[in-house]
Coordinates of C-alpha atoms and ligand atoms in Angstrom, one line a residue:
X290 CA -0.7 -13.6 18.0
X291 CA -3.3 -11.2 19.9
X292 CA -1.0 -11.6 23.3
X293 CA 1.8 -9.9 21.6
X294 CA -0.3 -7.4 21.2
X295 CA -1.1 -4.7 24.0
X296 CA -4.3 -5.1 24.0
X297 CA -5.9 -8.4 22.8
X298 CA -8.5 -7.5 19.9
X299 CA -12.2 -9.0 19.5
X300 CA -12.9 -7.5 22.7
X301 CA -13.6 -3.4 23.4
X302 CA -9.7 -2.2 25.1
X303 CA -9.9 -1.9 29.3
X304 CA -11.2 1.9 29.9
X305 CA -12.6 1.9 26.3
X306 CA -16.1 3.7 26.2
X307 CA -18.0 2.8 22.9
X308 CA -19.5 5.9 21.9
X309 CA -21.6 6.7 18.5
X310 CA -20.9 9.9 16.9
X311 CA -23.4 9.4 15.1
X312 CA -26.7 7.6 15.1
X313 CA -26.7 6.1 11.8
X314 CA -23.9 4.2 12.9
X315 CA -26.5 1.7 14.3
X316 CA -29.5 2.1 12.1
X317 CA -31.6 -1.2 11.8
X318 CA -30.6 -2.9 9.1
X319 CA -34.2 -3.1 7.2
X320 CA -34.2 0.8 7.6
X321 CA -30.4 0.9 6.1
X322 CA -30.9 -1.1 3.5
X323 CA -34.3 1.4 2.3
X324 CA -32.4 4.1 3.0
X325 CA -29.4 3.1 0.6
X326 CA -32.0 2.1 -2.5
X327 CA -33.7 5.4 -1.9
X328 CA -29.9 7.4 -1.9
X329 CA -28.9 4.7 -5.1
X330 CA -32.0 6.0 -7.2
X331 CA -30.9 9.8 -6.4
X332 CA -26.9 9.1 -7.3
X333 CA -28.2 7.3 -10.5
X334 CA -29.8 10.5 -11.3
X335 CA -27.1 12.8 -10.5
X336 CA -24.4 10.4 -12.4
X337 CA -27.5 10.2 -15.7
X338 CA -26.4 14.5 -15.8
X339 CA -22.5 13.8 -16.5
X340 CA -22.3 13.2 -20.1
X341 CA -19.7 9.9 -19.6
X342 CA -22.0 8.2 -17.0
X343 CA -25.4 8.9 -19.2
X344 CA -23.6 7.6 -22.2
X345 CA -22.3 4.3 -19.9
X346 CA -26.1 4.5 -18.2
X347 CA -27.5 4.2 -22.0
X348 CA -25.0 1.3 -23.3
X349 CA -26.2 -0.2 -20.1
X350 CA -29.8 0.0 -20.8
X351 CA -30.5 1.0 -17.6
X352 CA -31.7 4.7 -16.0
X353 CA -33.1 5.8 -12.3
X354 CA -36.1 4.4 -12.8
X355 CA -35.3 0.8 -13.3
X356 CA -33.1 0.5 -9.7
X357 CA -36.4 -1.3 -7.8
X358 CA -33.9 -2.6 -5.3
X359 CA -30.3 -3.3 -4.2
X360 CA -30.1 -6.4 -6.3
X361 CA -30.7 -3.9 -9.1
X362 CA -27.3 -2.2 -8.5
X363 CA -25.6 -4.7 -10.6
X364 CA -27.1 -3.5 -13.8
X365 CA -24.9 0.0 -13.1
X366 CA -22.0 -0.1 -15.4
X367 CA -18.2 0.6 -13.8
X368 CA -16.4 2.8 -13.0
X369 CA -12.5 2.7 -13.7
X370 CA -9.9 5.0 -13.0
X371 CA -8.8 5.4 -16.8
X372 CA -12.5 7.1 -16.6
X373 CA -11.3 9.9 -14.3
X374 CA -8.2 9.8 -16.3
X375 CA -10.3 10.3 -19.6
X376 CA -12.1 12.8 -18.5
X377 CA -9.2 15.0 -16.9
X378 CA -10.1 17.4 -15.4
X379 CA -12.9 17.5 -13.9
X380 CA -15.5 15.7 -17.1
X381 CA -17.3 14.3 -14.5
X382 CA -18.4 16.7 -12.4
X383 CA -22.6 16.6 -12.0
X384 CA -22.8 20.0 -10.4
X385 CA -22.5 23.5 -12.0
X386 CA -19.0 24.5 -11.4
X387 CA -20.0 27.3 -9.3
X388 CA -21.0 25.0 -6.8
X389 CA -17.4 23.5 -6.0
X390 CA -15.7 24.7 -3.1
X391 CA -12.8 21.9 -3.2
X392 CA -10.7 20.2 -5.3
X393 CA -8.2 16.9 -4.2
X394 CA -6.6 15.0 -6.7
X395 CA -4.6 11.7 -6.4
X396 CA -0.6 11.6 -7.5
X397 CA 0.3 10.8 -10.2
X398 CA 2.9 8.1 -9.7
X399 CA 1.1 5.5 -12.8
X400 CA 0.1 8.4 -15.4
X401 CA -2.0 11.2 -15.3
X402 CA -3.5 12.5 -12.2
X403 CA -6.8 12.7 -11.0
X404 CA -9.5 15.4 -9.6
X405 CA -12.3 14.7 -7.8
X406 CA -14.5 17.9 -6.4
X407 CA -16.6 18.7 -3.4
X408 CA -19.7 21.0 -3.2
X409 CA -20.1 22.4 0.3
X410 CA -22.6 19.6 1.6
X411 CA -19.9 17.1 -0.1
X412 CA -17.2 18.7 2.9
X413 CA -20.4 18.4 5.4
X414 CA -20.8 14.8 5.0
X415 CA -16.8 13.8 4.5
X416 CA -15.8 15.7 8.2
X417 CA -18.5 13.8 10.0
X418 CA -18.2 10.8 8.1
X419 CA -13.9 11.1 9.5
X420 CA -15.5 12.4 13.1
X421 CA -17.3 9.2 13.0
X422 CA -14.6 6.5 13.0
X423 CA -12.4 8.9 15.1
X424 CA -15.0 8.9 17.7
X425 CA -15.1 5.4 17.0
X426 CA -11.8 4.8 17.7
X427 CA -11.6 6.8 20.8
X428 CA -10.9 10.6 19.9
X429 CA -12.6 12.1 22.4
X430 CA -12.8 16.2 22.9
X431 CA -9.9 16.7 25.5
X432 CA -7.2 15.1 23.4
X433 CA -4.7 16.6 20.8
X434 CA -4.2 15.1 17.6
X435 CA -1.1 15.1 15.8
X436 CA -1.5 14.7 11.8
X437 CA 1.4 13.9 10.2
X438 CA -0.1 13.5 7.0
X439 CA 0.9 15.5 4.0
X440 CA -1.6 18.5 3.7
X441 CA -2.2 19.5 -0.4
X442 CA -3.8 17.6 -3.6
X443 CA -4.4 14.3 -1.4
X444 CA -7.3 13.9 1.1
X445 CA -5.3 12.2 3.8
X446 CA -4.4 15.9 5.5
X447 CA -7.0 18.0 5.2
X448 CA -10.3 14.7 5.6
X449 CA -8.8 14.0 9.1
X450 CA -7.7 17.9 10.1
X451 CA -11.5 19.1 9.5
X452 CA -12.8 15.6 11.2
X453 CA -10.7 16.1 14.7
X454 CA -12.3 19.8 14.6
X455 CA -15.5 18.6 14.2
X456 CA -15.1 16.1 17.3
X457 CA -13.7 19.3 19.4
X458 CA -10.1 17.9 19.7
X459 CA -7.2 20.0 19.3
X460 CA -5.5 19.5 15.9
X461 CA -2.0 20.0 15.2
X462 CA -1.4 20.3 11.4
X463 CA 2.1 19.1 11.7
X464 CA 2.2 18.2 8.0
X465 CA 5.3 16.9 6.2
X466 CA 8.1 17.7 7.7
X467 CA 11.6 15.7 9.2
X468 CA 11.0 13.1 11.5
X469 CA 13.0 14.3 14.2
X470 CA 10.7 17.7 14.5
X471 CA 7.4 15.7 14.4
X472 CA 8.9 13.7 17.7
X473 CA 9.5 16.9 19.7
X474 CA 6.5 18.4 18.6
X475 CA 4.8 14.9 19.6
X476 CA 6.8 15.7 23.0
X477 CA 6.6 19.1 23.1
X478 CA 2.6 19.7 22.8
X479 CA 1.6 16.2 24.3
X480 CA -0.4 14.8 21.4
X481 CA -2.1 11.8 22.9
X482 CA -3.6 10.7 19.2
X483 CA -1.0 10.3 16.2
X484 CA -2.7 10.2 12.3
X485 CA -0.4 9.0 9.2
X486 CA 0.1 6.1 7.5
X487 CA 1.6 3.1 9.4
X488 CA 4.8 2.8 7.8
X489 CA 5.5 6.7 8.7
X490 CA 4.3 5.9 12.3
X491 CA 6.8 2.9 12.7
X492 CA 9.4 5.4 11.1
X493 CA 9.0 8.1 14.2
X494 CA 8.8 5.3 16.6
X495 CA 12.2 4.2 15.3
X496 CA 13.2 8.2 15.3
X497 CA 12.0 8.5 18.9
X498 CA 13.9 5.3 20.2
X499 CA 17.5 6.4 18.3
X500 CA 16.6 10.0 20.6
X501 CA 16.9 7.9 23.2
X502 CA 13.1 8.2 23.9
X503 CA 11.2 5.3 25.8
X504 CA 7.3 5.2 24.5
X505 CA 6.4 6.5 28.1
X506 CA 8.4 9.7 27.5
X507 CA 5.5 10.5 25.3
X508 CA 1.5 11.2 26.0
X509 CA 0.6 9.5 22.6
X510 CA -2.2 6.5 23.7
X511 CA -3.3 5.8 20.4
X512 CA -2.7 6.4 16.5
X513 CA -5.2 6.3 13.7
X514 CA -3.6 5.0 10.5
X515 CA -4.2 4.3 6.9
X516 CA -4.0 5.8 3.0
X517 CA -1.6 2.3 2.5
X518 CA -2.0 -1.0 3.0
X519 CA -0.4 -3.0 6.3
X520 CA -0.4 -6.3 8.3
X521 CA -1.6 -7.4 11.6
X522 CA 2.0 -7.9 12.0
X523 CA 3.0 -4.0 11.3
X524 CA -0.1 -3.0 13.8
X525 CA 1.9 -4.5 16.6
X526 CA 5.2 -3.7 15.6
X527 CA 3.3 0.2 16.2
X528 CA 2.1 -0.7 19.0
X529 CA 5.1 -2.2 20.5
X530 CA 7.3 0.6 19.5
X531 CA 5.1 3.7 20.7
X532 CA 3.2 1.7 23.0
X533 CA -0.3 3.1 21.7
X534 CA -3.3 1.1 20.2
X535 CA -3.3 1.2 16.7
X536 CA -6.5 1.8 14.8
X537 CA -7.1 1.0 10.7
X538 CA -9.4 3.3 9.0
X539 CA -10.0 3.4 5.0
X540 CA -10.9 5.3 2.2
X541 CA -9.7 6.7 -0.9
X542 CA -9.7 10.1 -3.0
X543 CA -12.1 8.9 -6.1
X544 CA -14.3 7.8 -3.9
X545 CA -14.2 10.7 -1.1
X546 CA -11.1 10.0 0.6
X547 CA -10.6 9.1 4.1
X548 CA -14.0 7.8 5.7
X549 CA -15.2 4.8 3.9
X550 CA -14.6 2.5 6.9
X551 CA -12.8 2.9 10.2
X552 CA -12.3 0.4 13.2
X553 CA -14.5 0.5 16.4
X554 CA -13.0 -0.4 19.7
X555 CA -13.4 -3.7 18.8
X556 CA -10.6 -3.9 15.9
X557 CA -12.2 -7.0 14.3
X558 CA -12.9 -5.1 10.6
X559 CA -13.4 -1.8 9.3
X560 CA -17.3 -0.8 9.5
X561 CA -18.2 0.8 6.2
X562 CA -20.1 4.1 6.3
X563 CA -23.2 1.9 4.4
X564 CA -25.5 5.0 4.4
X565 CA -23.0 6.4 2.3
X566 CA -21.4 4.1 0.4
X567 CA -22.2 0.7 -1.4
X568 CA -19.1 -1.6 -1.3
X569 CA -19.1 -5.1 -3.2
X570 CA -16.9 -7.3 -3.4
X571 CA -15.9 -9.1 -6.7
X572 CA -13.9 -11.2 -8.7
X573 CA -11.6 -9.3 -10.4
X574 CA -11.6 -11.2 -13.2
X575 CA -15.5 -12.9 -13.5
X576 CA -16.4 -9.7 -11.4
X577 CA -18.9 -11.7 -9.9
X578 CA -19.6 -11.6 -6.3
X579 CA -17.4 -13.5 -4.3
X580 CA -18.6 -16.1 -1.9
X581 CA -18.9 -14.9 1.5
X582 CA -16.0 -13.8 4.1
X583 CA -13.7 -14.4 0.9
X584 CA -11.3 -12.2 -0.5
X585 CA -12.3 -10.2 -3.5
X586 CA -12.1 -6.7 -5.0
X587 CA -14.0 -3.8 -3.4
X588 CA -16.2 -1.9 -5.7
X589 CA -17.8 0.9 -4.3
X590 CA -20.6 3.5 -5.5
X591 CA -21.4 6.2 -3.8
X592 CA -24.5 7.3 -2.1
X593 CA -24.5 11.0 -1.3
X594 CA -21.8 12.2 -3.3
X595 CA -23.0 15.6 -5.0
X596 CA -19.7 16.9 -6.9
X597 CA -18.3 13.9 -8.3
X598 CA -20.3 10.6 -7.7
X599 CA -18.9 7.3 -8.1
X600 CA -21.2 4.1 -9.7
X601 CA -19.7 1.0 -8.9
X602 CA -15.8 2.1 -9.2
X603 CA -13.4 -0.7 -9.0
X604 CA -11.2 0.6 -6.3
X605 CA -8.5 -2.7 -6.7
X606 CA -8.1 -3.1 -3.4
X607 CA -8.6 -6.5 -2.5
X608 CA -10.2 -7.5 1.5
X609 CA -12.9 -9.6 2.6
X610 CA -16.2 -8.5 3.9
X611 CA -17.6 -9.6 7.1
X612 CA -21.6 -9.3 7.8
X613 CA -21.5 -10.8 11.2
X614 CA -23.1 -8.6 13.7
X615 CA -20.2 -6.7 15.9
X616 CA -20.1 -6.5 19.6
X617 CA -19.9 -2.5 19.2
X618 CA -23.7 -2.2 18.2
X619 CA -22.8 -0.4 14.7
X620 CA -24.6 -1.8 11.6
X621 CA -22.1 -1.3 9.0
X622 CA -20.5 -4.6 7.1
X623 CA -17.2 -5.2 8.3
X624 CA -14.3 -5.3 6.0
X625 CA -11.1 -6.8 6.5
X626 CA -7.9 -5.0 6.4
X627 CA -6.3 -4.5 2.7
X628 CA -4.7 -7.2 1.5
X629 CA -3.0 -5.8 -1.4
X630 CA -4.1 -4.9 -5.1
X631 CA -5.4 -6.3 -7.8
X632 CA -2.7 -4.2 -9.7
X633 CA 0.0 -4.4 -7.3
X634 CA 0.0 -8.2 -7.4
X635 CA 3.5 -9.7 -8.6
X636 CA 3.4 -12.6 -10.8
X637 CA 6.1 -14.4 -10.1
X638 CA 7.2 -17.5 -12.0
X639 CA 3.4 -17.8 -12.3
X640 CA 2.7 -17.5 -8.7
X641 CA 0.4 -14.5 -7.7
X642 CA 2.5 -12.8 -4.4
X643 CA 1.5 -9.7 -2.6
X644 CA 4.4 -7.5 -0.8
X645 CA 2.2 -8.0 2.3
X646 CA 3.2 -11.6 2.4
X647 CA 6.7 -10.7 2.1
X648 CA 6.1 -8.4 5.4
X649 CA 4.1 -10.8 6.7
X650 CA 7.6 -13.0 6.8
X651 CA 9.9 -10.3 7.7
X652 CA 7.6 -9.6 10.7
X653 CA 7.9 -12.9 12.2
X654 CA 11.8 -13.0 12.3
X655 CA 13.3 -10.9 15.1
X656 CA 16.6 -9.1 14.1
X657 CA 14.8 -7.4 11.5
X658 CA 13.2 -4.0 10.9
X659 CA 10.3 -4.0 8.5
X660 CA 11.9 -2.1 6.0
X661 CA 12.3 -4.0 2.8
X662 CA 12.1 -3.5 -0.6
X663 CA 11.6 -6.2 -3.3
X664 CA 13.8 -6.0 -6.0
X665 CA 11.8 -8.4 -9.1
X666 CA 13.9 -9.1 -12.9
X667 CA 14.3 -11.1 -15.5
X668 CA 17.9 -12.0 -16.5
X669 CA 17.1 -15.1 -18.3
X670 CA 14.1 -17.5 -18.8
X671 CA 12.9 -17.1 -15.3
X672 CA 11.7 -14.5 -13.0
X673 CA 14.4 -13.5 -9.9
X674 CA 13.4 -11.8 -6.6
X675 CA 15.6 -10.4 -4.7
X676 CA 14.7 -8.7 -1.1
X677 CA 16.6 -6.1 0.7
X678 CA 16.0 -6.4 4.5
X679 CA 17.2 -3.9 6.7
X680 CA 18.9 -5.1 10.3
X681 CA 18.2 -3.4 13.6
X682 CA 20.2 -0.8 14.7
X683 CA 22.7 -3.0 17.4
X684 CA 22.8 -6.2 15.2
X685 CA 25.8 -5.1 13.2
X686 CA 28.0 -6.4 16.2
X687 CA 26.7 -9.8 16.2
X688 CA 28.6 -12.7 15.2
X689 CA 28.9 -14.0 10.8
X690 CA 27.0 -16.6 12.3
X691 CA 23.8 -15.3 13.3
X692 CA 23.8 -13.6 10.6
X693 CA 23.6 -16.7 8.4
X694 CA 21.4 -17.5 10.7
X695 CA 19.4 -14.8 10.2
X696 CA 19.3 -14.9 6.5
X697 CA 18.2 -18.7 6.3
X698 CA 15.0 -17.7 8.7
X699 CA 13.9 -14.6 6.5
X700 CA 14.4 -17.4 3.7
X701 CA 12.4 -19.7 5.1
X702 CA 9.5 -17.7 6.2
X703 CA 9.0 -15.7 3.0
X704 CA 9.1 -19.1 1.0
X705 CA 6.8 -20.8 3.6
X706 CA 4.2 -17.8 3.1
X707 CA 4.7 -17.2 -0.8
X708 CA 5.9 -20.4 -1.9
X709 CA 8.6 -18.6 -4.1
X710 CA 12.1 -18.6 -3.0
X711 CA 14.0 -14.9 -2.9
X712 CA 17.5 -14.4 -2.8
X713 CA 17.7 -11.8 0.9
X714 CA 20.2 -9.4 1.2
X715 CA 20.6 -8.1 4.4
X716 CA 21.5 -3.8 4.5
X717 CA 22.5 -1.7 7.3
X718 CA 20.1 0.1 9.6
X719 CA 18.2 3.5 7.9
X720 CA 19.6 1.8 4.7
X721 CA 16.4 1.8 2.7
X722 CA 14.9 4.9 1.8
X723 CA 11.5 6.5 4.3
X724 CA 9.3 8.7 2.7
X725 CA 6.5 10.2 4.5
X726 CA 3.9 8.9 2.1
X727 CA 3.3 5.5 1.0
X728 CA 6.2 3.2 1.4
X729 CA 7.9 2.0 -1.9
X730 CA 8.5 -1.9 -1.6
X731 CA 8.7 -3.1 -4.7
X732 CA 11.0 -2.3 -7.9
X733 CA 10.2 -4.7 -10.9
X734 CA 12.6 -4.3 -13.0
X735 CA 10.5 -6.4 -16.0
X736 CA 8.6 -4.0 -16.9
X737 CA 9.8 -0.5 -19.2
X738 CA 8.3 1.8 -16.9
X739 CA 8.4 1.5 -13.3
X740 CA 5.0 1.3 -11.1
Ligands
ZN1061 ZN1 -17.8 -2.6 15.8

């Protein structure tokens, strides 16, 4: 799978120069580890001033003064997103309002949205905490930086914009925006570093190529991308397309946004900031620990967060955690790339199916573009799936044939990776609707509302 890709991973890329931006990256892990009990006493204390967390702290039977050690962090009570929801607006701020100087808040596509505040120090440590993995991941002071990320409400925008300006790179704040304009701004100011999420990189790739562009008609060398999740598959499918290296970062709003974890040159894992963040990883339904290297549910608290700090908050997004040491030098656990949501999850005929497996699939049949959408119902006793797959612009003239053809292998491959079998229905290229957000691929039509 690696050679496909342009440059193999588990090894730094040819002309790559590991660089720290920041020490910490590397600290010892004896001196990370007191460090991160000695930040987990303080965010206990801050959290024990918001009336929600003191009342959870009490039910809990636990205060600041009992957290001895790490292992103690699993007395903490969690935090859920109905929280942030319960105490809309802003309930669970632990600073005097005064002290805000930023608000983000998360759409709100499932219910209410959500707000989650910054004091001034809170912006200090998010920029370098986005300089870091950019450095990381090879932004370097000479290069532009186009962000094609939505700037407003979500943290995707204005997280990276302030983190390229911290490193000294020049940032364009492209926004939102039509596709088309975002490639001849791309051309037109030489941006050798692209920042959105994948799907919307894949889209101006495709954008590019019906301009009649050829990836060496642009400076771009490589892209960091994230706010959704997306597949080994999808990285090279980037890669291919605007023939860059492809870098993973994560992070989300509740939590601080963008800046959790990002890849080094190594793209083997995500490190996660640990001197500012505690991630676990859990059963989602025992919410025990899970055993190691094995998929579970990340829970993270935070460590430094002054505004609105986060004990153990269940973030649903499911990856594995890797503790082996990395060739790169930093300390940080690895975790692997998203692998969909606790919530997302389909049940289908009692099998639990991701959409990333359904990508997974597409990716590995040629003829098709990775635009799908999963269309789930229930007309009678049993659960139907159907899948829209787009075709490639140029496969429209092929024979009935290989379109049958076609069809069968899509079949085959989702089936071999879900164990379900979906009825495909092949649409025309640009068919399925791009937004410049994150991609909607499923429609379920069993439930009243939809997600
Ligand atoms: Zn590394």
């Amino acid at each position: 799978m690696a050679s496909s890709s342009i440059v193999a991973r588990g090894a730094l890329p040819p002309g790559f120069e590991n660089r720290l931006y920041d020490p910490a990256e590397a600290l010892p892990r004896d001196e990370l580890s007191a460090l991160q009990l000695r930040r987990l006493q303080e965010t206990v204390e801050r959290a024990a001033r918001v009336p929600s967390y003191r009342e959870a702290l009490g039910r809990a039977g636990v205060s600041a003064a009992d957290i001895r050690s790490l292992d103690d962090l699993r007395r903490l009570p969690f935090t859920v997103k109905d929280d942030l929801r319960r105490n809309y607006p802003l309930g669970l701020l632990a600073v005097p309002r005064e002290q805000v100087v930023r608000i983000h808040g998360s759409s709100g596509t499932t219910g209410r949205p959500t707000f989650v505040a910054y004091t001034r120090r809170d912006l200090d440590t998010w920029t370098g905490l986005v300089a870091r993995f950019l450095v990381a991941g090879g932004l370097r002071p000479e290069h532009t930086v186009h962000v094609a990320f939505g700037y407003g409400l979500f943290t995707g925008g204005f997280g990276l914009h302030y983190g390229i300006e911290r490193v000294g790179a020049a940032v364009v704040p492209a926004g939102g925006g039509n596709t088309p304009r975002h490639v001849r701004l791309i051309q037109d100011l030489g941006a050798q570093v692209l920042i959105c999420t994948p799907s919307y990189a894949l889209h101006i790739g495709e954008v590019a190529a019906a301009e009649g562009l050829r990836p060496d008609d642009l400076a771009l060398r490589f892209g960091h991308f994230g706010g959704e999740p997306w597949t080994e598959e999808l990285r090279q499918e980037i890669e291919r397309s605007l023939g860059i290296l492809a870098f993973n970062n994560y992070g989300l709003s509740e939590v601080i946004g963008p800046g959790v974890a990002g890849e080094c040159g190594v793209r083997e894992g995500m490190h996660v900031q640990e001197d500012h963040f505690i991630v676990e990883c859990l059963d989602p339904k025992t919410l025990e620990p899970v055993p190691e290297g094995e998929v579970g549910e990340l829970v993270i608290t935070s460590l430094t967060k002054e505004a609105t700090p986060v004990l153990r908050y269940r973030t649903r997004d499911l990856a594995a955690l890797d503790r082996r040491p990395c060739p790169c030098g930093r300390t940080g656990v690895r975790m692997g790339r998203v692998v969909g949501r606790s919530d997302d999850m389909l049940i289908i005929r009692g099998v639990n199916v991701f959409p990333s497996q359904v990508e997974e699939a597409l990716l590995r049949v040629d003829g098709t573009a990775p635009q799908y959408l999963i269309e789930v119902s229930r007309p009678g006793a049993l659960d139907e799936v159907k899948v829209k797959v787009e075709l490639r612009p140029g496969d429209l003239r092929d024979e009935m044939r290989q379109m049958i053809e076609l069809k069968d292998r899509i079949d085959r491959e989702i089936h071999a990776v879900t164990g379900i079998r979906m009825s495909i229905e092949l649409v025309a290229p640009g068919a399925l609707e791009r937004s410049p957000g994150k991609a909607r691929r499923v429609i379920d039509h069993r439930k009243a509302a939809v997600a």
